[in-house]
CSV table of C-alpha atoms and ligand atoms in Angstrom, one decimal:
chain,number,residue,atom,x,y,z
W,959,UNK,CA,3.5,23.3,-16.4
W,960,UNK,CA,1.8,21.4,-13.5
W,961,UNK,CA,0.2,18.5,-14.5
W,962,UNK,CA,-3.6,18.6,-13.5
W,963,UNK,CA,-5.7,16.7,-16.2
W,964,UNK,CA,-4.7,12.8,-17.2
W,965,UNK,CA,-6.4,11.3,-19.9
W,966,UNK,CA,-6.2,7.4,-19.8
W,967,UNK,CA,-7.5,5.0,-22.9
W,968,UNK,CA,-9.3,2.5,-21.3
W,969,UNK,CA,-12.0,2.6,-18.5
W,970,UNK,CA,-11.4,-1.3,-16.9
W,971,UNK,CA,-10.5,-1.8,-13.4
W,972,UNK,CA,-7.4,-1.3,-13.6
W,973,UNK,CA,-8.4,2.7,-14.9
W,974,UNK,CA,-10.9,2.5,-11.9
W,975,UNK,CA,-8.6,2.2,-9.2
W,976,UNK,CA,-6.7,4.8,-10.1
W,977,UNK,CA,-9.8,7.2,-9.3
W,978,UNK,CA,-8.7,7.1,-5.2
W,979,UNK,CA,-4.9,8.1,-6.0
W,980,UNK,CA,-5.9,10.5,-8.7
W,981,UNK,CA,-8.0,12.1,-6.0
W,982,UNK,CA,-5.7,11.8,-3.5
W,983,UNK,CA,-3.0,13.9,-5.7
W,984,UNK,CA,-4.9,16.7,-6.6
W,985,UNK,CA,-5.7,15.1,-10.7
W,986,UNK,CA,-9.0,14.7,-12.8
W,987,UNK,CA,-8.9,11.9,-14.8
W,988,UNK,CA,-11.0,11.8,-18.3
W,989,UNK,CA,-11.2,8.2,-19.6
W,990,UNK,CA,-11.6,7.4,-22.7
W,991,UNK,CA,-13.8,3.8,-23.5
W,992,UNK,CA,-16.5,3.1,-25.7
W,993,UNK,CA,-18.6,1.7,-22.6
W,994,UNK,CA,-21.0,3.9,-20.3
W,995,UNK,CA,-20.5,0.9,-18.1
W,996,UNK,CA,-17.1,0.3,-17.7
W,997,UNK,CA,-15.6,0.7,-14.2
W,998,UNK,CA,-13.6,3.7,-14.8
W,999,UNK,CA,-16.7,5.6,-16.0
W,1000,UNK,CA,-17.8,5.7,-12.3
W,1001,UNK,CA,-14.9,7.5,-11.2
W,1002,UNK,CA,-14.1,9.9,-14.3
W,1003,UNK,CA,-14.4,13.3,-14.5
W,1004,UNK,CA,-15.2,13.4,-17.7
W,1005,UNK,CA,-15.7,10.5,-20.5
W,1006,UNK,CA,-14.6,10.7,-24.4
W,1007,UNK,CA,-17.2,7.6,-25.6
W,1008,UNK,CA,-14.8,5.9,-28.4
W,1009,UNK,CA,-12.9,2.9,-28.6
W,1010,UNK,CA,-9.7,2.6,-27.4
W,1011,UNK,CA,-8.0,2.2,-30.6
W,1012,UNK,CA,-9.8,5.5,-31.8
W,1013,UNK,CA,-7.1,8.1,-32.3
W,1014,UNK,CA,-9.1,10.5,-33.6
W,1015,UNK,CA,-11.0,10.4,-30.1
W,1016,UNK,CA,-8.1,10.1,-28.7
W,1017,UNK,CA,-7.2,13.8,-30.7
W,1018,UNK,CA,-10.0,15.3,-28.7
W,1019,UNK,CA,-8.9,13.7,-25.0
W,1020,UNK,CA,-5.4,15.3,-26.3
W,1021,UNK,CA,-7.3,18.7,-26.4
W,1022,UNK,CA,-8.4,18.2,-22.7
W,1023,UNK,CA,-5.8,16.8,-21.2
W,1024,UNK,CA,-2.0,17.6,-20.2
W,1025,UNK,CA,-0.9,14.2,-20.4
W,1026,UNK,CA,-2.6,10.6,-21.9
W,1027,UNK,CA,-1.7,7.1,-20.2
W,1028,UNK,CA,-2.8,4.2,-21.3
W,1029,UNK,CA,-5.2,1.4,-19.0
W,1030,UNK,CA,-4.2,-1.0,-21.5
W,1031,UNK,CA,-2.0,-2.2,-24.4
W,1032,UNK,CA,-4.9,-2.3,-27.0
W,1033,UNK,CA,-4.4,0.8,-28.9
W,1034,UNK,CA,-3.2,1.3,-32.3
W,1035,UNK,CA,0.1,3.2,-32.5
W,1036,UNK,CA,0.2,4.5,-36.5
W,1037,UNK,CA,-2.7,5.9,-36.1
W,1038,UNK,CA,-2.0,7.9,-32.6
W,1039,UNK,CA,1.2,8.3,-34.3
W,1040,UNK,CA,-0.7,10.9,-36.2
W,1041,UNK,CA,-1.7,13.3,-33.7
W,1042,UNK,CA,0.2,16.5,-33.8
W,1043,UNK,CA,2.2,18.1,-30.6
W,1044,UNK,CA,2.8,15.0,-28.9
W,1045,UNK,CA,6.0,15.1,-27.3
W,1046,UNK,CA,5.4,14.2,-23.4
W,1047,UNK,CA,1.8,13.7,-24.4
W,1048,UNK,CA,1.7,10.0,-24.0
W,1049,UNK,CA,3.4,8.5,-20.6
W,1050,UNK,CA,4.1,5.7,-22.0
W,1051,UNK,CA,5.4,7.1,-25.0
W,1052,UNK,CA,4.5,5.5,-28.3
W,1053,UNK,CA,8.2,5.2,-28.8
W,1054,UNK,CA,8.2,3.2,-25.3
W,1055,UNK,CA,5.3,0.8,-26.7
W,1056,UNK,CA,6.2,0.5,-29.7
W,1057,UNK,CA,8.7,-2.5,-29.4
W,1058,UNK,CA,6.1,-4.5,-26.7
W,1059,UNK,CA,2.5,-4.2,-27.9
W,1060,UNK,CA,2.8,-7.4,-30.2
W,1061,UNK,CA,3.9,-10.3,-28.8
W,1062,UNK,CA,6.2,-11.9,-31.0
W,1063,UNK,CA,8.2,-8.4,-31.5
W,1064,UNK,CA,8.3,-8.2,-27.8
W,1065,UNK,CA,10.0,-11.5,-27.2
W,1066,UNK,CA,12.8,-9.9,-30.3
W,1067,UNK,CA,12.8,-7.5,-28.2
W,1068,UNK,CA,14.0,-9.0,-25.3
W,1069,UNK,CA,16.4,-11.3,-27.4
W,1070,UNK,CA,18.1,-8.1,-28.7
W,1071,UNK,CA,18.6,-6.6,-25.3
W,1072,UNK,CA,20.0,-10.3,-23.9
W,1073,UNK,CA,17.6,-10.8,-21.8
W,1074,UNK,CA,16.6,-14.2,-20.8
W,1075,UNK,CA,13.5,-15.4,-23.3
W,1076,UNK,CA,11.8,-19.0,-24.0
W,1077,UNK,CA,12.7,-19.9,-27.7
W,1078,UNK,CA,10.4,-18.4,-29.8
W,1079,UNK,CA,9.5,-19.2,-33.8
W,1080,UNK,CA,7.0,-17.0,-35.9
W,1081,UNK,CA,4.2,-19.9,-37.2
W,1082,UNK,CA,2.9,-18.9,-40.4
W,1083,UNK,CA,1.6,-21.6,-42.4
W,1084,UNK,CA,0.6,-25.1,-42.0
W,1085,UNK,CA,3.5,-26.7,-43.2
W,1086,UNK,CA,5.0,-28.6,-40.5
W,1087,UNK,CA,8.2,-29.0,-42.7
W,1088,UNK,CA,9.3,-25.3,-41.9
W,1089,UNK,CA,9.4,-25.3,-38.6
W,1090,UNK,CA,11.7,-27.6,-36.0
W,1091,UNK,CA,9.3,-27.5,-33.4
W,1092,UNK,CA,10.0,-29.6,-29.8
W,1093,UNK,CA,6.8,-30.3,-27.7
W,1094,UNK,CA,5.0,-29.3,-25.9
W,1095,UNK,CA,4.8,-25.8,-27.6
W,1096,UNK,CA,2.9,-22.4,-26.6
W,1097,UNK,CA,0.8,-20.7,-29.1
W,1098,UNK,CA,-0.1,-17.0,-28.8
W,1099,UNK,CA,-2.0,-14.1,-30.8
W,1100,UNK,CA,0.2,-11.7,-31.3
W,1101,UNK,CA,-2.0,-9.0,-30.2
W,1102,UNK,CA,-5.2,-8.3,-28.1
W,1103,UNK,CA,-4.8,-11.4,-25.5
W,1104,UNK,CA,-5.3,-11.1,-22.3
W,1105,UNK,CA,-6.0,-13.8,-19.5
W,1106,UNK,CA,-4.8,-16.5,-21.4
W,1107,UNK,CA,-7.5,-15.7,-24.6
W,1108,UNK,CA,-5.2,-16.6,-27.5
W,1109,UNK,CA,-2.7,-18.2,-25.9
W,1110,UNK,CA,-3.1,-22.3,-26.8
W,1111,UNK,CA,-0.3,-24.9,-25.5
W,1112,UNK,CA,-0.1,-27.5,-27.9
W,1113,UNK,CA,1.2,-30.9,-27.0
W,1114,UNK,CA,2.3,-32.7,-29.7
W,1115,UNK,CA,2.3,-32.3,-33.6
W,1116,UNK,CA,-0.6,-33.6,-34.2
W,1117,UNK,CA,-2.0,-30.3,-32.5
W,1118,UNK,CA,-0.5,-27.9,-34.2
W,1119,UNK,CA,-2.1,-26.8,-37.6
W,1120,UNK,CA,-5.9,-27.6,-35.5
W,1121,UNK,CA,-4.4,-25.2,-32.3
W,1122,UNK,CA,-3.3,-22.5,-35.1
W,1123,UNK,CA,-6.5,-22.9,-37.2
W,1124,UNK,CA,-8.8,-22.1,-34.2
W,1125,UNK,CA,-6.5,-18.8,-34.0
W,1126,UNK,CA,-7.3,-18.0,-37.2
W,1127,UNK,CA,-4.0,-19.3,-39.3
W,1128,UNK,CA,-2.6,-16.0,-39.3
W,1129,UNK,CA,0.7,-15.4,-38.3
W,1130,UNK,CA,1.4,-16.1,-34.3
W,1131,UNK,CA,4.3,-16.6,-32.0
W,1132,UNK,CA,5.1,-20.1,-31.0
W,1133,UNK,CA,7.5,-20.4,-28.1
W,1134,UNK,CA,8.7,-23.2,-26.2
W,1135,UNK,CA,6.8,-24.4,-23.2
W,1136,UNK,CA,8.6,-23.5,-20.0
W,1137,UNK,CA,8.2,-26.2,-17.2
W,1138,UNK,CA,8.1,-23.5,-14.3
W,1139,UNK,CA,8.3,-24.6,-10.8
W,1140,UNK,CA,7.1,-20.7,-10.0
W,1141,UNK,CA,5.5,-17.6,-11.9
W,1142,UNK,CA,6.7,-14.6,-10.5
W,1143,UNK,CA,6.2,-10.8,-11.5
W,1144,UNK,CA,8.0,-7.5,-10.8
W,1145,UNK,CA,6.6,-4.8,-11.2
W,1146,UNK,CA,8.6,-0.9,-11.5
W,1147,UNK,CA,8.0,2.9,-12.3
W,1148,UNK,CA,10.5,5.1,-13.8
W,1149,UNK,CA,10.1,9.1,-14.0
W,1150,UNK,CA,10.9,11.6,-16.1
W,1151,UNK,CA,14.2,12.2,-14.5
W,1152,UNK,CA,15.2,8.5,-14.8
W,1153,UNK,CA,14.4,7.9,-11.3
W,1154,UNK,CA,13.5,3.8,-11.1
W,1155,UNK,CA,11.2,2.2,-8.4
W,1156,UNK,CA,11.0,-1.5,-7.9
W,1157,UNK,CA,8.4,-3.3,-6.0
W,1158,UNK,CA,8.6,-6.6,-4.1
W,1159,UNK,CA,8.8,-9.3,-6.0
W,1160,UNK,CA,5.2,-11.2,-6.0
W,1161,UNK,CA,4.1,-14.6,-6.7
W,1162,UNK,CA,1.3,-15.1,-8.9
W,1163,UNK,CA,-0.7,-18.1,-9.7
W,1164,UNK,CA,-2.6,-19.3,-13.0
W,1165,UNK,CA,-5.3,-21.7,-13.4
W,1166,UNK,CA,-6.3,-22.4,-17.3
W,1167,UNK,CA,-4.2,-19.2,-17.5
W,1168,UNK,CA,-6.0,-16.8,-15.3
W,1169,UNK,CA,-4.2,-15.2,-12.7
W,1170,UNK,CA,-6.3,-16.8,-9.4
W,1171,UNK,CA,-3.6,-15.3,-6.6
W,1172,UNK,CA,-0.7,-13.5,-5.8
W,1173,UNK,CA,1.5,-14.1,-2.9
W,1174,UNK,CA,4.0,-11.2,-1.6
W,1175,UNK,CA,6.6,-11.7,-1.2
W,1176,UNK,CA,7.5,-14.1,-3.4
W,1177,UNK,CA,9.4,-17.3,-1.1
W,1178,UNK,CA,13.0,-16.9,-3.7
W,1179,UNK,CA,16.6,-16.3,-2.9
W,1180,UNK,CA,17.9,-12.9,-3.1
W,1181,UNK,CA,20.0,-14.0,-6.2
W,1182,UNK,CA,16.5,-14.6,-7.8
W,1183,UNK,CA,15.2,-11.3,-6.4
W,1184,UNK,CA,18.0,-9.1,-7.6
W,1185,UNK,CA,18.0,-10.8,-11.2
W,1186,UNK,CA,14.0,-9.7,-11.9
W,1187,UNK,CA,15.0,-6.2,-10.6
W,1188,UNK,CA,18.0,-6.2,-13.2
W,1189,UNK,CA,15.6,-7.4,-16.1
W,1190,UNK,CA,12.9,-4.9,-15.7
W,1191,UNK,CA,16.0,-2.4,-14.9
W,1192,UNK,CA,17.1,-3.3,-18.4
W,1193,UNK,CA,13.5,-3.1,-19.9
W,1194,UNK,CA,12.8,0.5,-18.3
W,1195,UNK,CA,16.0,1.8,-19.3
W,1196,UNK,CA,16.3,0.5,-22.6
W,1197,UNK,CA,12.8,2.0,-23.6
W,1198,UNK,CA,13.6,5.3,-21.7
W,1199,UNK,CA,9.9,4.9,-20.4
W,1200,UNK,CA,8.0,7.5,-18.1
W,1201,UNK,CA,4.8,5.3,-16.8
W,1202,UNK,CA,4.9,2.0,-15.0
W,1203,UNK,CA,5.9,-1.4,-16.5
W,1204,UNK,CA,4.8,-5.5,-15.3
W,1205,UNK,CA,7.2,-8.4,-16.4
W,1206,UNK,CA,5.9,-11.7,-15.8
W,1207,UNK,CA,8.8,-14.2,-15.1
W,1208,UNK,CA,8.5,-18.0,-15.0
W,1209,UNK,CA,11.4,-19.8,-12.2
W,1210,UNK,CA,12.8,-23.0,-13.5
W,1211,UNK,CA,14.1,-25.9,-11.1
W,1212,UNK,CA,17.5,-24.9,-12.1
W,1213,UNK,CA,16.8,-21.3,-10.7
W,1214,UNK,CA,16.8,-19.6,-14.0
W,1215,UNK,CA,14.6,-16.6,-14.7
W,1216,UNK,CA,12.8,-16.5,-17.8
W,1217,UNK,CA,11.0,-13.8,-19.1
W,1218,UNK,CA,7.0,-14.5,-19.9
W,1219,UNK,CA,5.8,-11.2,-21.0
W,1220,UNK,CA,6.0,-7.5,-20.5
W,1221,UNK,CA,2.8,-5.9,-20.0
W,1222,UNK,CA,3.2,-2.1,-20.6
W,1223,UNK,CA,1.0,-0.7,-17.6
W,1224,UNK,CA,-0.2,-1.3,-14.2
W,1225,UNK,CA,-0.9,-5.2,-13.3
W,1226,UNK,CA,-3.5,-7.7,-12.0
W,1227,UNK,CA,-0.2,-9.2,-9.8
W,1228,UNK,CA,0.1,-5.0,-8.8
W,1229,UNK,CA,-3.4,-4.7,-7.4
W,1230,UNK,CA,-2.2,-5.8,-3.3
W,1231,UNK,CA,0.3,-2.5,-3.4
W,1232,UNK,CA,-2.9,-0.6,-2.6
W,1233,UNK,CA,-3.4,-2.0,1.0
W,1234,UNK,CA,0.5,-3.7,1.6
W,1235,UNK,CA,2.8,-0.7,0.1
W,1236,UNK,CA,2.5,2.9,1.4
W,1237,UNK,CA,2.6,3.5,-2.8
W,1238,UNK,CA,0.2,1.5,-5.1
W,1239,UNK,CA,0.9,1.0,-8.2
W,1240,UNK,CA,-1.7,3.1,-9.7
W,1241,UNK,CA,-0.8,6.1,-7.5
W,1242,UNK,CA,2.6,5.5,-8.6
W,1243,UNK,CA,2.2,5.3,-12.0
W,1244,UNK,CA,0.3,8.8,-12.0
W,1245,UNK,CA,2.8,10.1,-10.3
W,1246,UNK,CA,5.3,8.9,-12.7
W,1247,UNK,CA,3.4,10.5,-15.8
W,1248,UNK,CA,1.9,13.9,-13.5
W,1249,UNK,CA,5.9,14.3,-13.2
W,1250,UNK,CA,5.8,13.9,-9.3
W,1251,UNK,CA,8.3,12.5,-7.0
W,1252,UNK,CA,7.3,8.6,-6.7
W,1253,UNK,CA,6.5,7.0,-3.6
W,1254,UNK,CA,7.7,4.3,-1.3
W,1255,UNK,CA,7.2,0.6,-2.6
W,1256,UNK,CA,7.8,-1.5,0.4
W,1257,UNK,CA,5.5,-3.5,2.2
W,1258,UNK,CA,4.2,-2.4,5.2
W,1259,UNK,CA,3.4,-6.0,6.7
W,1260,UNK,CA,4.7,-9.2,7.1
W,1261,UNK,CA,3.0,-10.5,3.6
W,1262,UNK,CA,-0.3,-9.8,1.7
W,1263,UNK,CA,-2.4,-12.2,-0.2
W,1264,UNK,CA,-4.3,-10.9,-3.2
W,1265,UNK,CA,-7.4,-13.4,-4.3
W,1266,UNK,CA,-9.0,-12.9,-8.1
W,1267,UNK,CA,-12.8,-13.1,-7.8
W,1268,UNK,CA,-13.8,-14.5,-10.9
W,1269,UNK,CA,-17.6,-14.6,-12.1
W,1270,UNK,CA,-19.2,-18.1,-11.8
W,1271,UNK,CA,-23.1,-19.5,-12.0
W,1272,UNK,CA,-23.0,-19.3,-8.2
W,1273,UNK,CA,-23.0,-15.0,-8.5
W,1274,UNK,CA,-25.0,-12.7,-9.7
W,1275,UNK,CA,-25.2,-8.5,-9.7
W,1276,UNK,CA,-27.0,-9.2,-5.7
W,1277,UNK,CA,-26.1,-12.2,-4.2
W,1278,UNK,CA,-22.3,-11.4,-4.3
W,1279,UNK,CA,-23.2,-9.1,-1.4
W,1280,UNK,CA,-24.0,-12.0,1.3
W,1281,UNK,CA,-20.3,-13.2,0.0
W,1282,UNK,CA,-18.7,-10.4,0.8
W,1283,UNK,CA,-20.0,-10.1,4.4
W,1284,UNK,CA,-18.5,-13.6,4.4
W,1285,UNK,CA,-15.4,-12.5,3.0
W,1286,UNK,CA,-14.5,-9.2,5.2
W,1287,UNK,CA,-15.0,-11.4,8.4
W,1288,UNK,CA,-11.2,-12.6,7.9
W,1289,UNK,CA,-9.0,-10.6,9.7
W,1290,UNK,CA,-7.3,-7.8,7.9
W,1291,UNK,CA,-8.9,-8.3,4.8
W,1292,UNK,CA,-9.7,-6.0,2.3
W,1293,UNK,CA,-12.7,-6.5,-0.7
W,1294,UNK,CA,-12.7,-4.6,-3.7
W,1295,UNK,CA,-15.6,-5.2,-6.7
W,1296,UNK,CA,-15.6,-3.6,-10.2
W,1297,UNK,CA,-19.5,-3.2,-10.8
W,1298,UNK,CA,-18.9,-5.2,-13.8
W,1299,UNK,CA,-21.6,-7.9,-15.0
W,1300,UNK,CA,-20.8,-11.1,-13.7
W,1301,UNK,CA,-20.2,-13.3,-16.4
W,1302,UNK,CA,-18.5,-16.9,-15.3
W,1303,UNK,CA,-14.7,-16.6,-15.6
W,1304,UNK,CA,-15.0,-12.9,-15.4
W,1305,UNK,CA,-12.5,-11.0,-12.9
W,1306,UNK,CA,-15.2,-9.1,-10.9
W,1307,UNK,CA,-13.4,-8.0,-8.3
W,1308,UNK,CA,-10.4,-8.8,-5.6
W,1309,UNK,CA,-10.0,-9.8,-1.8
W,1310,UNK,CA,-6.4,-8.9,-0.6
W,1311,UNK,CA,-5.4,-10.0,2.5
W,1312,UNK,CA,-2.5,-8.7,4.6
W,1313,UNK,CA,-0.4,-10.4,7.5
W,1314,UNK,CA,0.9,-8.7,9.8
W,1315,UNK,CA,4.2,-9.1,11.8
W,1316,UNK,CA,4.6,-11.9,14.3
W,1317,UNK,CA,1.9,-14.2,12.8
W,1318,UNK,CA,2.4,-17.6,13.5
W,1319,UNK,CA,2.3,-20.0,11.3
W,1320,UNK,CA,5.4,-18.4,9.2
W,1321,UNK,CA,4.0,-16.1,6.4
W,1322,UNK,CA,5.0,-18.0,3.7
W,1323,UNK,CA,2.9,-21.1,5.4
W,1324,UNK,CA,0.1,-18.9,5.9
W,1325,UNK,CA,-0.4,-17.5,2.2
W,1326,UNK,CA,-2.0,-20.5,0.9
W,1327,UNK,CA,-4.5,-21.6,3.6
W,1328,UNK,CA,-5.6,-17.7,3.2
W,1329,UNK,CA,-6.3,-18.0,-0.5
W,1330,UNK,CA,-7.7,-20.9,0.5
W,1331,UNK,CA,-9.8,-19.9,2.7
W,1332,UNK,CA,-11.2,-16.8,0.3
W,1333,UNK,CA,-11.8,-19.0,-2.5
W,1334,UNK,CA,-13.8,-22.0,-0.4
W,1335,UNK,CA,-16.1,-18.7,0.4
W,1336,UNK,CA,-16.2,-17.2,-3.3
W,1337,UNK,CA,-16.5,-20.0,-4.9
W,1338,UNK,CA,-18.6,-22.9,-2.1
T,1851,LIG,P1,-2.0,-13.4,-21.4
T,1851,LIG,O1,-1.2,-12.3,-22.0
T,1851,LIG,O2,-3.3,-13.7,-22.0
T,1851,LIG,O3,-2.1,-13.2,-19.9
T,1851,LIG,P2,0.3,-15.1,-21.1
T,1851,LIG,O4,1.2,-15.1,-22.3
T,1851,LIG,O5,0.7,-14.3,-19.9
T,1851,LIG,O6,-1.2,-14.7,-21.6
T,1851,LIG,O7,0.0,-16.6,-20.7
T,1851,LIG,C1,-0.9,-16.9,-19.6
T,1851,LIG,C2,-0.4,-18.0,-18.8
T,1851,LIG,O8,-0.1,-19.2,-19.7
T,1851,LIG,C3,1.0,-17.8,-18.1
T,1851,LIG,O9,0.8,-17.1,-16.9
T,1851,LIG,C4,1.5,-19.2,-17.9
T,1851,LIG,O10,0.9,-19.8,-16.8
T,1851,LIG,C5,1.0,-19.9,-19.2
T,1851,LIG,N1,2.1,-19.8,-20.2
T,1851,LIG,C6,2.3,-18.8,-21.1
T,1851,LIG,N2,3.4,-19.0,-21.8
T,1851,LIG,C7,4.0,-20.1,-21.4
T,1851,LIG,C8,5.2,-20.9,-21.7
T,1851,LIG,N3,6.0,-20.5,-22.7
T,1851,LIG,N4,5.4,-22.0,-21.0
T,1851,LIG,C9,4.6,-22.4,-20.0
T,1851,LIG,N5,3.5,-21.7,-19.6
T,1851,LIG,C10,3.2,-20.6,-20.3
């Protein structure tokens, strides 16, 4: 059967820029959001209006579809677990998800596969006497965060029980808080046929736990390199996935690699592969689940530099176009925006960068000063 019609839960960004691959390889995509103005709607062929944890919605995009990937990890696997005929339906399969999508099973996951994890406790009640806590500590929902909603540190234990009350004093993972000297993420696609591509390995930043930039490729040894290519080796082979996986890795002074988190789809870290790698990762990851032959992952210059726009009072749905004239005045740059509202701390849109060959100051010199130089524009 050739693979013609993708169905994707979730109509974000990260489902919008997927409509320029999809196009490129001959696919209709028919997204499936409960908002007529999400991002994706713009470029869908068609639109199933439900939630994304809506299975039985998600039963009628199965009945227009050949195959259903996923824009983001939100969805609710018993109930999709209902829908009849689904073998090679989802790309991820739910079988694939099922060990990641909450974060303290993820992190048992990882444990059970040896893979290098912060130390992680379940918190459950507010008794402090349970629980041998060392400080700082990281609190986080177990499901449904993203961009650092739900995730709390905590610095001492006089923090604790008012950190996990403002959660909601359910039950949330607790891990030890990693003094990172880098963040680093990796991202790969696997194939039906086992087939595994890596990417460079990127540098990302966070501020208040947003991700504000991503620097490829990431200034680390090859030892550091090949180790993140063996973990999310390990994490694509282990859960046999057909689709396209993140993991988010802290560095330590010591040059360990820890694992942060896996995120079960294409990434914010990802979104430079579409102007510095002949393959982004959204056209790889629908080639991965349209079953055809993935692409190249290399960069195709010297080093790229990939700069959130986030919403602030300075922007609003008109003004943001005097910035951008601003913006695409740096050489080689590249300006992409959502069409969402801007709401302050809101990712509207993204500036990537590249550098090409022969620059001088040395790339990795040159990374910051460019992210610099974006966000003294986005945000002046
Ligand atoms: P989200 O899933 O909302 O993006 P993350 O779990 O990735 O949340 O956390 C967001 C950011 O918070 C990370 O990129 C990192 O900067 C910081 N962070 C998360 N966990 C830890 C930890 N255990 N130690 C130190 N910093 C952490």
């Amino acid at each position: 059967m050739q693979i013609r019609k993708i169905g994707i839960i979730g109509g974000g960004q990260l489902a919008w820029m997927m409509g320029e691959p999809a196009q490129k390889l001959g696919l209709e995509l028919i997204i499936q959001t409960p908002h007529s103005e999400d991002p994706a709607v713009t470029i869908a062929k068609e639109v199933v209006y439900a939630e994304v944890g809506d299975a039985i919605a998600t039963s009628r995009l199965a009945a227009q579809c050949d195959v259903i990937g996923f824009e983001n990890e939100f969805v609710d696997l018993p109930t999709l677990s209902l829908i009849p005929n689904q073998e090679n339906l989802f790309h991820p399969s739910l079988q694939s998800l099922e060990p990641l999508l909450d974060k303290y099973n993820q992190r048992c996951y990882l444990q059970e596969l040896g893979l290098p994890n912060p130390q992680f406790w379940l918190l459950e009640d507010a008794n402090q006497d349970n629980y041998n806590f060392s400080y700082p500590l990281v609190l986080k929902a177990r499901r449904h965060g993203y961009d650092g909603q739900g995730t709390i540190v905590v610095k001492d234990k006089f923090q604790l029980i008012p950190a996990w009350q403002s959660m909601g004093g359910g039950s949330v993972l607790a891990e030890e808080f990693i003094p990172f000297v880098k963040e680093l993420a990796v991202i790969a696609a696997r194939n039906i046929t086992g087939e595994i591509r890596i990417y460079p390995i990127f540098e990302t930043q966070q501020e208040d736990q947003v991700c504000r930039r991503v620097f490829a490729p990431a200034a680390v040894n090859q030892e550091v390199v090949l180790l993140a290519e063996k973990i999310i080796t390990t994490i694509l082979e282990s859960t046999q996935v057909v689709g396209l996986f993140a993991v988010e890795l802290f560095l330590t002074e010591t040059g360990e690699l820890l694992v942060n988190e896996i995120a079960p789809r294409t990434h914010n870290s990802g979104h430079l592969t579409i102007d510095a790698c002949p393959t982004s990762q959204f056209e790889q990851y629908l080639r991965a689940i349209a079953e055809q032959p993935l692409g190249e992952v290399n960069l195709q210059t010297a080093g790229a530099v990939m700069v959130n726009l986030l919403g602030h009072a300075g922007i609003d749905q008109d003004n943001y176009l005097a910035k951008k004239q601003l913006l695409e005045q740096i050489p080689h740059s590249h300006f992409y925006w959502y069409g969402k509202s801007p709401r302050p701390g809101r990712k509207l849109g993204h500036m990537t960068v590249l550098i090409p060959e022969g620059t001088s100051p040395a790339v990795q010199e040159k990374m910051p000063s460019i992210a610099h130089q974006v966000e003294a524009i986005w945000y002046g």
